[in-house]
């Protein structure tokens, strides 16, 4: 392969990695929107809390004894998902459910308030400085090309991100399409009131979507925390914004759309940084969003919303 | 008639008492405002400033104060946010304080300095190195730290004379401090006929630099100057090490921080940085270092002794002119030389130090630094 194509390959690998985690976070936005039609702006903060919990668990476990690394990561993942889900559930219960049925704007403000609250709550309880974790997973799976020209590397960490994202997304897709609860979710997305009349506890289903979204955000929190090694209470804002963009890009309300949107956004960012000065990364990524929305207002895979009479 | 006279005399008495009380309070304590980030991502720089100022104030108070006045440091938190810095500056003025050590980040100092100049408040910054702060011809604004541009041209000189790399990239964080320095470095290199292959900004707060690193690898860069602060450079170093990018990194004093090693780990070893001279190693400061260490604080931060010196300059001036009037003090400071914790200090017309206080250092993974060859 030529140097130029190796370089392109490397940038696509980088883009897919970051895109996978956008997709994981975007699921939370898209599922909640699909069912109750609101944007949960506190979702980025749930991701950040997932990061913090996994950092605390990993540091704690490594400090008390010599566990094997996969076990440490597994425990961290489970604890982070549990705690983040609890936060997701509580946020819905406290800040959204009492406002459901009122003006959409009110729920939006409540969500923004929740986001600011969680950010400052973590900043006050954990300190607002960067928290760092030494690299746990290093080395690369694949090296292509030669050192003299350009070497493509796929690190174990990147591979882990891909695999975990792929497994999670497959599991989620199966859950939504095959299980009873998944069917109930789809029914709620179609018509919340009708589903309720048919004897399904819609409140439970709505709570469930918040819990699933939060759990996936926690997975992203752990993965990105390990990948970058640095977190602070404010990482949720930008990650949330990017993931929200990914959700809108793919078609908000659509789960495959969120996955696709995340990957497209990630790869676009990487390729922009690759061939233009990297300061234009966000300009191009968000410019793409505007362009796609101009031609497809519902996003790439979104269905046009039928106004309910 | 008698009644009204009685009331009048009471008012007089009250006024007189109030005046005396006000008079004594003013004579007993001199309040120095300490403006800088106490929270936020660069709060540790604020700590350095605080350690220096408070140590200087404690020393003064233990030795009879300034002309019998006790000194008190009042802390104001600007979180290194320009908007909050303006609010803090207004609050300082409202609180009647006319002596300020701070602010810390150049982007905060600049808007705040406008307010101080207008309100006649004496300001000495121990950390802001952006040249624009003193370019407006203000009379009340001073520094106890060298200029950005000096730091940048020093870095450029070092790259040309000592490092002599083949291909250079200059990266910055698009902020006043970082981009300003990066521009000076690039221009310094260009002036000597060395053209950097890349001059690019990254977004402050970004976490993913994999695309940038691949680009640096493709360009075969062997020397990277980074204008900015430690959180981004830490991540760049860490991700470069993971991706196998082998290049020499160099940065300004904004990257010199123990958190850099926490973020980047071993990748910090050998990184170059222009930083204020290590004043804590200066034998003349041994007593001061001991006093700070006795409180369980760290005297090694780059802004500790410049902050200490800022208080010394204020104290010496008040002693010499026997007045706390900020305007008169500013005139005296411009006209005289001071013997301080950072050596002999003399100012030019703009309020800048006439001598550079920087040196090129090599950083180590354990958070320490040694002068570079």
PDB file of C-alpha atoms in Angstrom, chain B residues 85-268:
ATOM      1  CA  UNK B  85     -12.436  37.986  36.072  1.00  0.00           C
ATOM      2  CA  UNK B  86     -14.357  41.157  35.191  1.00  0.00           C
ATOM      3  CA  UNK B  87     -16.874  40.424  37.942  1.00  0.00           C
ATOM      4  CA  UNK B  88     -14.040  39.805  40.392  1.00  0.00           C
ATOM      5  CA  UNK B  89     -12.282  43.040  39.404  1.00  0.00           C
ATOM      6  CA  UNK B  90     -15.485  45.004  39.982  1.00  0.00           C
ATOM      7  CA  UNK B  91     -15.961  43.329  43.316  1.00  0.00           C
ATOM      8  CA  UNK B  92     -12.414  44.210  44.370  1.00  0.00           C
ATOM      9  CA  UNK B  93     -13.044  47.843  43.459  1.00  0.00           C
ATOM     10  CA  UNK B  94     -16.360  47.785  45.327  1.00  0.00           C
ATOM     11  CA  UNK B  95     -14.716  46.270  48.379  1.00  0.00           C
ATOM     12  CA  UNK B  96     -12.396  49.277  48.433  1.00  0.00           C
ATOM     13  CA  UNK B  97      -9.210  47.309  47.866  1.00  0.00           C
ATOM     14  CA  UNK B  98      -6.589  49.176  45.849  1.00  0.00           C
ATOM     15  CA  UNK B  99      -3.771  46.606  45.726  1.00  0.00           C
ATOM     16  CA  UNK B 100      -4.076  43.451  43.658  1.00  0.00           C
ATOM     17  CA  UNK B 101      -1.743  40.535  43.066  1.00  0.00           C
ATOM     18  CA  UNK B 102      -3.078  38.740  39.981  1.00  0.00           C
ATOM     19  CA  UNK B 103      -4.778  37.790  37.820  1.00  0.00           C
ATOM     20  CA  UNK B 104      -3.267  34.610  36.632  1.00  0.00           C
ATOM     21  CA  UNK B 105      -4.393  33.615  33.125  1.00  0.00           C
ATOM     22  CA  UNK B 106      -3.583  36.277  30.559  1.00  0.00           C
ATOM     23  CA  UNK B 107      -7.086  36.103  29.134  1.00  0.00           C
ATOM     24  CA  UNK B 108      -8.436  37.025  32.592  1.00  0.00           C
ATOM     25  CA  UNK B 109      -5.812  39.614  33.408  1.00  0.00           C
ATOM     26  CA  UNK B 110      -6.456  41.593  30.278  1.00  0.00           C
ATOM     27  CA  UNK B 111     -10.120  42.546  30.814  1.00  0.00           C
ATOM     28  CA  UNK B 112      -9.537  42.943  34.560  1.00  0.00           C
ATOM     29  CA  UNK B 113      -6.606  45.309  34.007  1.00  0.00           C
ATOM     30  CA  UNK B 114      -8.895  47.727  32.131  1.00  0.00           C
ATOM     31  CA  UNK B 115     -10.988  48.071  35.267  1.00  0.00           C
ATOM     32  CA  UNK B 116      -8.024  48.490  37.604  1.00  0.00           C
ATOM     33  CA  UNK B 117      -6.440  51.148  35.405  1.00  0.00           C
ATOM     34  CA  UNK B 118      -9.688  53.091  35.296  1.00  0.00           C
ATOM     35  CA  UNK B 119     -10.352  52.803  39.023  1.00  0.00           C
ATOM     36  CA  UNK B 120      -6.789  53.534  40.124  1.00  0.00           C
ATOM     37  CA  UNK B 121      -6.009  50.100  41.519  1.00  0.00           C
ATOM     38  CA  UNK B 122      -2.409  48.896  41.550  1.00  0.00           C
ATOM     39  CA  UNK B 123      -2.117  45.479  39.925  1.00  0.00           C
ATOM     40  CA  UNK B 124       0.921  43.215  39.792  1.00  0.00           C
ATOM     41  CA  UNK B 125       0.505  39.919  38.000  1.00  0.00           C
ATOM     42  CA  UNK B 126       2.876  37.107  38.871  1.00  0.00           C
ATOM     43  CA  UNK B 127       1.884  34.837  36.031  1.00  0.00           C
ATOM     44  CA  UNK B 128       0.317  36.539  33.006  1.00  0.00           C
ATOM     45  CA  UNK B 129       2.811  36.637  30.199  1.00  0.00           C
ATOM     46  CA  UNK B 130       0.790  37.922  27.246  1.00  0.00           C
ATOM     47  CA  UNK B 131       2.465  41.030  25.770  1.00  0.00           C
ATOM     48  CA  UNK B 132      -0.839  42.791  25.026  1.00  0.00           C
ATOM     49  CA  UNK B 133      -1.514  43.381  28.721  1.00  0.00           C
ATOM     50  CA  UNK B 134       1.141  46.047  28.994  1.00  0.00           C
ATOM     51  CA  UNK B 135       0.854  47.332  25.428  1.00  0.00           C
ATOM     52  CA  UNK B 136      -2.039  49.649  26.203  1.00  0.00           C
ATOM     53  CA  UNK B 137       0.204  52.130  27.966  1.00  0.00           C
ATOM     54  CA  UNK B 138      -1.392  51.650  31.361  1.00  0.00           C
ATOM     55  CA  UNK B 139       0.221  53.128  34.437  1.00  0.00           C
ATOM     56  CA  UNK B 140      -1.109  50.855  37.168  1.00  0.00           C
ATOM     57  CA  UNK B 141      -0.285  47.459  35.682  1.00  0.00           C
ATOM     58  CA  UNK B 142       2.957  45.599  36.438  1.00  0.00           C
ATOM     59  CA  UNK B 143       4.335  42.058  36.247  1.00  0.00           C
ATOM     60  CA  UNK B 144       6.843  40.009  38.144  1.00  0.00           C
ATOM     61  CA  UNK B 145       7.191  37.569  35.280  1.00  0.00           C
ATOM     62  CA  UNK B 146       8.807  37.841  31.856  1.00  0.00           C
ATOM     63  CA  UNK B 147       6.814  38.311  28.676  1.00  0.00           C
ATOM     64  CA  UNK B 148       5.335  35.645  26.428  1.00  0.00           C
ATOM     65  CA  UNK B 149       7.275  37.033  23.537  1.00  0.00           C
ATOM     66  CA  UNK B 150      10.541  36.680  25.452  1.00  0.00           C
ATOM     67  CA  UNK B 151       9.621  33.092  26.233  1.00  0.00           C
ATOM     68  CA  UNK B 152       8.722  32.418  22.617  1.00  0.00           C
ATOM     69  CA  UNK B 153      11.862  33.950  21.150  1.00  0.00           C
ATOM     70  CA  UNK B 154      13.895  32.111  23.770  1.00  0.00           C
ATOM     71  CA  UNK B 155      12.289  28.822  22.675  1.00  0.00           C
ATOM     72  CA  UNK B 156      12.907  29.648  19.006  1.00  0.00           C
ATOM     73  CA  UNK B 157      16.552  30.438  19.785  1.00  0.00           C
ATOM     74  CA  UNK B 158      16.949  27.174  21.661  1.00  0.00           C
ATOM     75  CA  UNK B 159      15.413  25.206  18.769  1.00  0.00           C
ATOM     76  CA  UNK B 160      17.768  26.864  16.274  1.00  0.00           C
ATOM     77  CA  UNK B 161      20.974  26.744  18.317  1.00  0.00           C
ATOM     78  CA  UNK B 162      20.731  23.619  20.450  1.00  0.00           C
ATOM     79  CA  UNK B 163      17.981  21.231  19.337  1.00  0.00           C
ATOM     80  CA  UNK B 164      18.536  21.698  15.578  1.00  0.00           C
ATOM     81  CA  UNK B 165      15.710  19.388  14.472  1.00  0.00           C
ATOM     82  CA  UNK B 166      15.057  18.375  10.864  1.00  0.00           C
ATOM     83  CA  UNK B 167      11.304  18.959  10.679  1.00  0.00           C
ATOM     84  CA  UNK B 168       9.389  21.150  13.090  1.00  0.00           C
ATOM     85  CA  UNK B 169       5.668  21.412  13.766  1.00  0.00           C
ATOM     86  CA  UNK B 170       4.141  24.218  15.813  1.00  0.00           C
ATOM     87  CA  UNK B 171       0.827  23.350  17.499  1.00  0.00           C
ATOM     88  CA  UNK B 172      -1.276  25.587  19.734  1.00  0.00           C
ATOM     89  CA  UNK B 173      -4.610  25.596  21.556  1.00  0.00           C
ATOM     90  CA  UNK B 174      -6.121  28.615  19.714  1.00  0.00           C
ATOM     91  CA  UNK B 175      -6.179  30.624  22.942  1.00  0.00           C
ATOM     92  CA  UNK B 176      -4.544  33.963  23.574  1.00  0.00           C
ATOM     93  CA  UNK B 177      -1.664  32.528  25.558  1.00  0.00           C
ATOM     94  CA  UNK B 178      -0.961  29.451  23.478  1.00  0.00           C
ATOM     95  CA  UNK B 179      -1.456  30.860  20.006  1.00  0.00           C
ATOM     96  CA  UNK B 180       0.429  34.036  20.933  1.00  0.00           C
ATOM     97  CA  UNK B 181       3.476  32.030  21.961  1.00  0.00           C
ATOM     98  CA  UNK B 182       3.234  29.640  19.042  1.00  0.00           C
ATOM     99  CA  UNK B 183       3.159  32.591  16.646  1.00  0.00           C
ATOM    100  CA  UNK B 184       6.287  34.100  18.168  1.00  0.00           C
ATOM    101  CA  UNK B 185       8.078  30.746  17.921  1.00  0.00           C
ATOM    102  CA  UNK B 186       7.038  30.280  14.286  1.00  0.00           C
ATOM    103  CA  UNK B 187       8.088  33.811  13.353  1.00  0.00           C
ATOM    104  CA  UNK B 188      11.391  33.371  15.176  1.00  0.00           C
ATOM    105  CA  UNK B 189      12.092  30.188  13.223  1.00  0.00           C
ATOM    106  CA  UNK B 190      11.017  31.746   9.924  1.00  0.00           C
ATOM    107  CA  UNK B 191      13.269  34.736  10.508  1.00  0.00           C
ATOM    108  CA  UNK B 192      16.199  32.321  10.659  1.00  0.00           C
ATOM    109  CA  UNK B 193      15.072  30.619   7.464  1.00  0.00           C
ATOM    110  CA  UNK B 194      13.596  27.531   9.133  1.00  0.00           C
ATOM    111  CA  UNK B 195      10.048  26.869   8.014  1.00  0.00           C
ATOM    112  CA  UNK B 196       7.818  24.741  10.301  1.00  0.00           C
ATOM    113  CA  UNK B 197       6.000  22.105   8.212  1.00  0.00           C
ATOM    114  CA  UNK B 198       2.823  22.544  10.258  1.00  0.00           C
ATOM    115  CA  UNK B 199       1.230  25.386  12.179  1.00  0.00           C
ATOM    116  CA  UNK B 200      -2.095  24.197  13.564  1.00  0.00           C
ATOM    117  CA  UNK B 201      -4.553  24.747  16.359  1.00  0.00           C
ATOM    118  CA  UNK B 202      -6.320  22.147  18.464  1.00  0.00           C
ATOM    119  CA  UNK B 203      -9.450  22.753  20.501  1.00  0.00           C
ATOM    120  CA  UNK B 204      -8.838  23.317  24.205  1.00  0.00           C
ATOM    121  CA  UNK B 205     -10.734  20.688  26.146  1.00  0.00           C
ATOM    122  CA  UNK B 206     -10.550  18.184  23.311  1.00  0.00           C
ATOM    123  CA  UNK B 207      -9.616  14.634  24.270  1.00  0.00           C
ATOM    124  CA  UNK B 208      -8.896  12.913  20.998  1.00  0.00           C
ATOM    125  CA  UNK B 209      -5.713  13.842  19.177  1.00  0.00           C
ATOM    126  CA  UNK B 210      -5.264  10.624  17.204  1.00  0.00           C
ATOM    127  CA  UNK B 211      -5.928  12.373  13.892  1.00  0.00           C
ATOM    128  CA  UNK B 212      -3.374  15.081  14.642  1.00  0.00           C
ATOM    129  CA  UNK B 213      -0.788  12.527  15.734  1.00  0.00           C
ATOM    130  CA  UNK B 214      -1.205  10.473  12.558  1.00  0.00           C
ATOM    131  CA  UNK B 215      -0.685  13.683  10.614  1.00  0.00           C
ATOM    132  CA  UNK B 216       2.490  14.488  12.550  1.00  0.00           C
ATOM    133  CA  UNK B 217       3.745  10.974  11.869  1.00  0.00           C
ATOM    134  CA  UNK B 218       3.020  11.337   8.186  1.00  0.00           C
ATOM    135  CA  UNK B 219       4.925  14.609   8.048  1.00  0.00           C
ATOM    136  CA  UNK B 220       7.905  12.886   9.709  1.00  0.00           C
ATOM    137  CA  UNK B 221       8.099  15.579  12.326  1.00  0.00           C
ATOM    138  CA  UNK B 222      10.905  15.204  14.835  1.00  0.00           C
ATOM    139  CA  UNK B 223      10.302  18.352  16.900  1.00  0.00           C
ATOM    140  CA  UNK B 224       6.995  19.751  18.110  1.00  0.00           C
ATOM    141  CA  UNK B 225       6.505  23.071  19.841  1.00  0.00           C
ATOM    142  CA  UNK B 226       3.203  23.187  21.699  1.00  0.00           C
ATOM    143  CA  UNK B 227       1.752  26.554  22.783  1.00  0.00           C
ATOM    144  CA  UNK B 228      -0.841  25.942  25.474  1.00  0.00           C
ATOM    145  CA  UNK B 229      -1.459  24.345  28.831  1.00  0.00           C
ATOM    146  CA  UNK B 230      -0.798  20.914  30.319  1.00  0.00           C
ATOM    147  CA  UNK B 231      -4.216  19.160  30.006  1.00  0.00           C
ATOM    148  CA  UNK B 232      -4.078  19.031  26.200  1.00  0.00           C
ATOM    149  CA  UNK B 233      -0.337  18.493  25.916  1.00  0.00           C
ATOM    150  CA  UNK B 234      -0.586  15.680  28.482  1.00  0.00           C
ATOM    151  CA  UNK B 235      -3.057  13.873  26.269  1.00  0.00           C
ATOM    152  CA  UNK B 236      -1.033  14.561  23.129  1.00  0.00           C
ATOM    153  CA  UNK B 237       2.069  13.105  24.799  1.00  0.00           C
ATOM    154  CA  UNK B 238       0.190  10.082  26.083  1.00  0.00           C
ATOM    155  CA  UNK B 239      -1.442   9.331  22.754  1.00  0.00           C
ATOM    156  CA  UNK B 240       1.820   9.949  20.875  1.00  0.00           C
ATOM    157  CA  UNK B 241       3.572   7.390  23.049  1.00  0.00           C
ATOM    158  CA  UNK B 242       0.801   4.873  22.388  1.00  0.00           C
ATOM    159  CA  UNK B 243       0.973   5.530  18.648  1.00  0.00           C
ATOM    160  CA  UNK B 244       4.745   5.365  18.570  1.00  0.00           C
ATOM    161  CA  UNK B 245       5.363   8.955  17.499  1.00  0.00           C
ATOM    162  CA  UNK B 246       8.947   9.684  18.453  1.00  0.00           C
ATOM    163  CA  UNK B 247       9.537  13.406  18.510  1.00  0.00           C
ATOM    164  CA  UNK B 248      10.949  15.951  20.905  1.00  0.00           C
ATOM    165  CA  UNK B 249       8.229  18.086  22.494  1.00  0.00           C
ATOM    166  CA  UNK B 250       8.691  21.573  23.835  1.00  0.00           C
ATOM    167  CA  UNK B 251       6.267  23.959  25.492  1.00  0.00           C
ATOM    168  CA  UNK B 252       5.936  27.132  27.545  1.00  0.00           C
ATOM    169  CA  UNK B 253       5.659  27.375  31.321  1.00  0.00           C
ATOM    170  CA  UNK B 254       1.923  26.637  31.065  1.00  0.00           C
ATOM    171  CA  UNK B 255       2.786  22.968  30.679  1.00  0.00           C
ATOM    172  CA  UNK B 256       5.106  22.819  33.685  1.00  0.00           C
ATOM    173  CA  UNK B 257       2.902  21.145  36.217  1.00  0.00           C
ATOM    174  CA  UNK B 258       2.979  17.921  38.181  1.00  0.00           C
ATOM    175  CA  UNK B 259      -0.374  17.001  36.614  1.00  0.00           C
ATOM    176  CA  UNK B 260       1.353  16.726  33.246  1.00  0.00           C
ATOM    177  CA  UNK B 261       3.187  13.640  34.486  1.00  0.00           C
ATOM    178  CA  UNK B 262      -0.019  12.312  36.037  1.00  0.00           C
ATOM    179  CA  UNK B 263      -1.767  12.481  32.668  1.00  0.00           C
ATOM    180  CA  UNK B 264       1.069  11.452  30.377  1.00  0.00           C
ATOM    181  CA  UNK B 265       3.102   9.179  32.668  1.00  0.00           C
ATOM    182  CA  UNK B 266       6.549   8.257  31.370  1.00  0.00           C
ATOM    183  CA  UNK B 267       5.946  10.119  28.110  1.00  0.00           C
ATOM    184  CA  UNK B 268       6.848  13.341  29.958  1.00  0.00           C
TER     185      UNK B 268
END
